[in-house]
CSV table of C-alpha atoms and ligand atoms in Angstrom, one decimal:
chain,number,residue,atom,x,y,z
A,1,MET,CA,-94.1,-45.7,-3.9
A,2,PRO,CA,-97.9,-45.5,-3.5
A,3,GLN,CA,-99.6,-43.1,-5.8
A,4,SER,CA,-101.1,-40.9,-3.0
A,5,ARG,CA,-97.6,-40.4,-1.4
A,6,LEU,CA,-96.1,-39.4,-4.7
A,7,ALA,CA,-99.0,-36.9,-5.2
A,8,ARG,CA,-98.3,-35.5,-1.7
A,9,ILE,CA,-94.6,-35.1,-2.5
A,10,VAL,CA,-95.4,-33.4,-5.8
A,11,THR,CA,-97.8,-31.1,-4.1
A,12,VAL,CA,-95.3,-30.2,-1.3
A,13,VAL,CA,-92.5,-29.6,-3.8
A,14,SER,CA,-94.7,-27.4,-6.0
A,15,LEU,CA,-95.9,-25.3,-3.0
A,16,ALA,CA,-92.3,-24.9,-1.9
A,17,LEU,CA,-91.3,-23.8,-5.4
A,18,ILE,CA,-94.2,-21.3,-5.6
A,19,LEU,CA,-93.3,-19.9,-2.2
A,20,ALA,CA,-89.6,-19.6,-3.1
A,21,ILE,CA,-90.3,-17.9,-6.4
A,22,GLY,CA,-92.9,-15.6,-4.8
A,23,GLY,CA,-90.5,-14.7,-2.0
A,24,LEU,CA,-87.7,-14.0,-4.5
A,25,LEU,CA,-90.0,-11.7,-6.6
A,26,ALA,CA,-91.2,-9.9,-3.5
A,27,TRP,CA,-87.6,-9.4,-2.3
A,28,ARG,CA,-86.5,-8.1,-5.7
A,29,LEU,CA,-89.4,-5.6,-5.7
A,30,ILE,CA,-88.5,-4.4,-2.2
A,31,GLU,CA,-84.9,-4.1,-3.1
A,32,ALA,CA,-85.6,-2.2,-6.3
A,33,ARG,CA,-87.8,0.2,-4.3
A,34,GLN,CA,-85.2,0.8,-1.7
A,35,THR,CA,-82.5,1.5,-4.1
A,36,GLY,CA,-84.7,3.6,-6.4
A,37,SER,CA,-83.6,1.4,-9.3
A,38,ALA,CA,-85.2,2.0,-12.7
A,39,SER,CA,-86.4,-1.6,-12.8
A,40,ALA,CA,-89.1,-0.6,-10.2
A,41,GLY,CA,-90.6,1.7,-12.8
A,42,VAL,CA,-91.3,4.5,-10.3
A,43,ALA,CA,-89.0,5.0,-7.4
A,44,LEU,CA,-91.0,5.8,-4.3
A,45,ILE,CA,-88.9,8.7,-3.1
A,46,GLY,CA,-90.2,12.2,-2.9
A,47,GLY,CA,-93.6,13.7,-2.7
A,48,PRO,CA,-95.5,16.8,-1.6
A,49,PHE,CA,-94.2,19.1,1.1
A,50,SER,CA,-95.4,22.4,2.5
A,51,LEU,CA,-92.8,24.1,4.7
A,52,VAL,CA,-91.5,27.5,5.7
A,53,ASP,CA,-88.2,28.9,4.4
A,54,GLN,CA,-85.5,31.0,6.0
A,55,ASN,CA,-87.4,34.2,5.2
A,56,GLY,CA,-90.6,33.0,6.8
A,57,LYS,CA,-92.3,32.3,3.5
A,58,ARG,CA,-94.3,29.1,3.0
A,59,ARG,CA,-92.9,27.0,0.1
A,60,THR,CA,-94.3,23.9,-1.5
A,61,ASP,CA,-92.8,21.3,-3.9
A,62,ALA,CA,-95.3,22.5,-6.6
A,63,GLU,CA,-93.4,25.8,-7.1
A,64,PHE,CA,-90.3,23.9,-8.2
A,65,ARG,CA,-91.9,22.1,-11.1
A,66,GLY,CA,-90.0,22.6,-14.4
A,67,GLN,CA,-86.7,22.6,-12.6
A,68,LEU,CA,-84.5,20.2,-10.7
A,69,MET,CA,-84.4,20.1,-6.9
A,70,LEU,CA,-81.2,19.1,-5.1
A,71,VAL,CA,-82.6,18.0,-1.7
A,72,TYR,CA,-80.8,17.3,1.5
A,73,PHE,CA,-82.2,16.7,5.0
A,74,GLY,CA,-80.1,17.5,8.1
A,75,PHE,CA,-79.9,19.9,11.0
A,76,THR,CA,-78.0,23.1,11.7
A,77,PHE,CA,-76.4,21.9,15.0
A,78,CYS,CA,-74.8,19.0,13.0
A,79,PRO,CA,-71.1,19.4,13.6
A,80,ASP,CA,-69.7,18.0,10.4
A,81,LEU,CA,-71.6,15.9,7.9
A,82,CYS,CA,-74.4,18.4,7.2
A,83,PRO,CA,-72.2,21.5,6.7
A,84,ALA,CA,-69.8,19.5,4.6
A,85,THR,CA,-72.6,18.2,2.4
A,86,LEU,CA,-74.2,21.6,2.0
A,87,GLN,CA,-70.8,23.0,1.1
A,88,THR,CA,-70.4,20.3,-1.6
A,89,MET,CA,-73.9,21.1,-2.9
A,90,SER,CA,-73.0,24.8,-3.0
A,91,LYS,CA,-69.8,24.1,-4.9
A,92,ALA,CA,-71.7,21.9,-7.4
A,93,MET,CA,-74.1,24.7,-7.9
A,94,ASP,CA,-71.2,27.1,-8.7
A,95,ALA,CA,-69.7,24.5,-11.0
A,96,LEU,CA,-72.9,24.4,-13.0
A,97,GLY,CA,-72.6,28.0,-13.9
A,98,PRO,CA,-75.6,29.6,-15.6
A,99,ALA,CA,-77.3,26.2,-16.1
A,100,GLY,CA,-77.5,26.1,-12.3
A,101,ALA,CA,-80.4,28.5,-12.5
A,102,ARG,CA,-82.5,25.5,-13.4
A,103,VAL,CA,-81.6,23.7,-10.2
A,104,THR,CA,-82.7,24.7,-6.7
A,105,PRO,CA,-80.7,23.4,-3.7
A,106,ILE,CA,-83.0,22.7,-0.8
A,107,PHE,CA,-82.1,21.9,2.8
A,108,ILE,CA,-84.8,20.5,5.0
A,109,THR,CA,-84.3,20.3,8.8
A,110,VAL,CA,-85.1,17.2,10.8
A,111,ASP,CA,-84.7,19.4,14.0
A,112,PRO,CA,-87.6,21.8,13.7
A,113,ALA,CA,-87.6,22.5,17.5
A,114,ARG,CA,-84.2,24.2,17.3
A,115,ASP,CA,-84.1,25.1,13.6
A,116,THR,CA,-86.4,28.1,13.6
A,117,VAL,CA,-86.8,30.5,10.7
A,118,ALA,CA,-84.2,32.8,12.3
A,119,GLN,CA,-81.8,29.9,12.9
A,120,LEU,CA,-82.1,28.8,9.3
A,121,HIS,CA,-81.7,32.3,8.1
A,122,ASP,CA,-78.3,32.6,9.8
A,123,TYR,CA,-77.2,29.1,8.8
A,124,ALA,CA,-78.2,29.3,5.1
A,125,ALA,CA,-76.0,32.5,4.7
A,126,ASN,CA,-73.0,30.2,5.0
A,127,PHE,CA,-73.9,28.4,1.8
A,128,HIS,CA,-75.1,29.0,-1.8
A,129,PRO,CA,-77.2,32.2,-2.2
A,130,ARG,CA,-80.0,30.2,-3.8
A,131,LEU,CA,-80.2,27.6,-1.0
A,132,VAL,CA,-83.8,27.2,0.2
A,133,ALA,CA,-83.7,26.2,3.9
A,134,LEU,CA,-86.9,24.8,5.2
A,135,THR,CA,-88.5,24.1,8.5
A,136,GLY,CA,-92.0,23.5,9.8
A,137,SER,CA,-94.0,21.8,12.5
A,138,GLU,CA,-92.9,18.4,13.8
A,139,ALA,CA,-95.8,16.9,11.8
A,140,GLU,CA,-94.8,18.7,8.6
A,141,ILE,CA,-91.2,17.7,8.9
A,142,ALA,CA,-92.2,14.1,9.7
A,143,ALA,CA,-94.4,14.0,6.5
A,144,ALA,CA,-91.6,15.4,4.3
A,145,SER,CA,-89.0,13.0,5.8
A,146,LYS,CA,-91.3,10.1,5.3
A,147,ALA,CA,-91.9,11.0,1.6
A,148,TYR,CA,-88.2,11.1,1.0
A,149,ARG,CA,-87.5,8.0,3.1
A,150,ILE,CA,-85.4,9.9,5.5
A,151,TYR,CA,-84.7,8.4,8.9
A,152,TYR,CA,-83.9,10.6,11.9
A,153,GLN,CA,-83.7,9.9,15.6
A,154,LYS,CA,-82.8,12.1,18.5
A,155,VAL,CA,-80.0,11.0,20.7
A,156,ALA,CA,-78.8,12.5,23.9
A,157,ASP,CA,-75.6,14.6,23.4
A,158,PRO,CA,-74.7,17.2,26.1
A,159,ALA,CA,-72.0,18.6,23.8
A,160,LEU,CA,-74.7,19.6,21.2
A,161,ASN,CA,-77.0,21.6,23.5
A,162,GLY,CA,-78.7,18.4,24.9
A,163,TYR,CA,-79.2,16.3,21.9
A,164,SER,CA,-78.0,15.3,18.5
A,165,LEU,CA,-79.8,13.6,15.6
A,166,ASP,CA,-78.9,10.4,13.8
A,167,HIS,CA,-80.2,10.9,10.3
A,168,SER,CA,-79.9,9.6,6.7
A,169,SER,CA,-77.4,11.6,4.8
A,170,VAL,CA,-78.4,11.4,1.2
A,171,VAL,CA,-78.6,14.2,-1.5
A,172,TYR,CA,-81.5,13.6,-3.8
A,173,LEU,CA,-81.8,15.0,-7.3
A,174,MET,CA,-85.5,15.4,-8.2
A,175,GLY,CA,-86.8,15.9,-11.8
A,176,PRO,CA,-88.9,18.7,-13.3
A,177,ASP,CA,-92.0,16.8,-12.4
A,178,GLY,CA,-90.9,16.3,-8.9
A,179,SER,CA,-90.0,12.6,-9.3
A,180,PHE,CA,-86.7,11.0,-8.2
A,181,LEU,CA,-83.8,11.1,-10.7
A,182,THR,CA,-80.8,10.0,-8.7
A,183,HIS,CA,-79.0,10.4,-5.4
A,184,PHE,CA,-75.6,11.2,-4.1
A,185,SER,CA,-74.0,9.5,-1.1
A,186,ALA,CA,-72.0,11.4,1.5
A,187,GLY,CA,-68.5,11.5,0.0
A,188,ALA,CA,-69.5,12.5,-3.5
A,189,THR,CA,-67.4,15.5,-4.7
A,190,ALA,CA,-68.8,18.7,-6.0
A,191,GLU,CA,-67.4,17.9,-9.5
A,192,GLN,CA,-69.1,14.4,-9.5
A,193,MET,CA,-72.4,16.0,-8.4
A,194,ALA,CA,-72.2,18.8,-11.0
A,195,GLU,CA,-71.4,16.4,-13.8
A,196,LYS,CA,-74.3,14.1,-12.9
A,197,ILE,CA,-76.7,17.1,-12.5
A,198,ARG,CA,-75.6,18.4,-15.9
A,199,SER,CA,-76.5,15.1,-17.5
A,200,TYR,CA,-80.1,15.8,-16.5
A,201,LEU,CA,-80.3,19.4,-17.6
B,301,NI,NI1,-76.0,15.9,9.9
């Protein structure tokens, strides 16, 4: 085999290896970020928000420093998953007992057009007394959802007053510094949730 051809083959193989390893590393990094795994160092979930609660008071993430936040995004017209999840969060809060005072359950709407302060006020009364239900402008909700990697999309649904929303259904547990600790998928029980939260208190 001529020397130049061998050199070309070595070069091509080396480049292919570099690309493959680079691709693998990039994939691992993306995967780690998406799952919020500890190997990524800092999970890129969470961030600042400035929204209005069910009493019309503006609330920001900064006021929850020093305690845990149990955060869920949804909408009050949601027929099943949202109320079920908020019920589970409420039961988990009860199960925590006095230690629950260091945890704030937070519901953030992805349907600010219909979830007004008054609507949230009525809705929140169905759940834990310390639930903070938040709404805001479309832009404020979009910013908060983006920070928490929440997807939502309006879909036509005559049965739900014109439209429904497809949305991520994840409960996040955020730490005393506002950073991501862990998450719960739909289907987690109140007991599982309380036990995990307790391990961070
Ligand atoms: Ni829902």
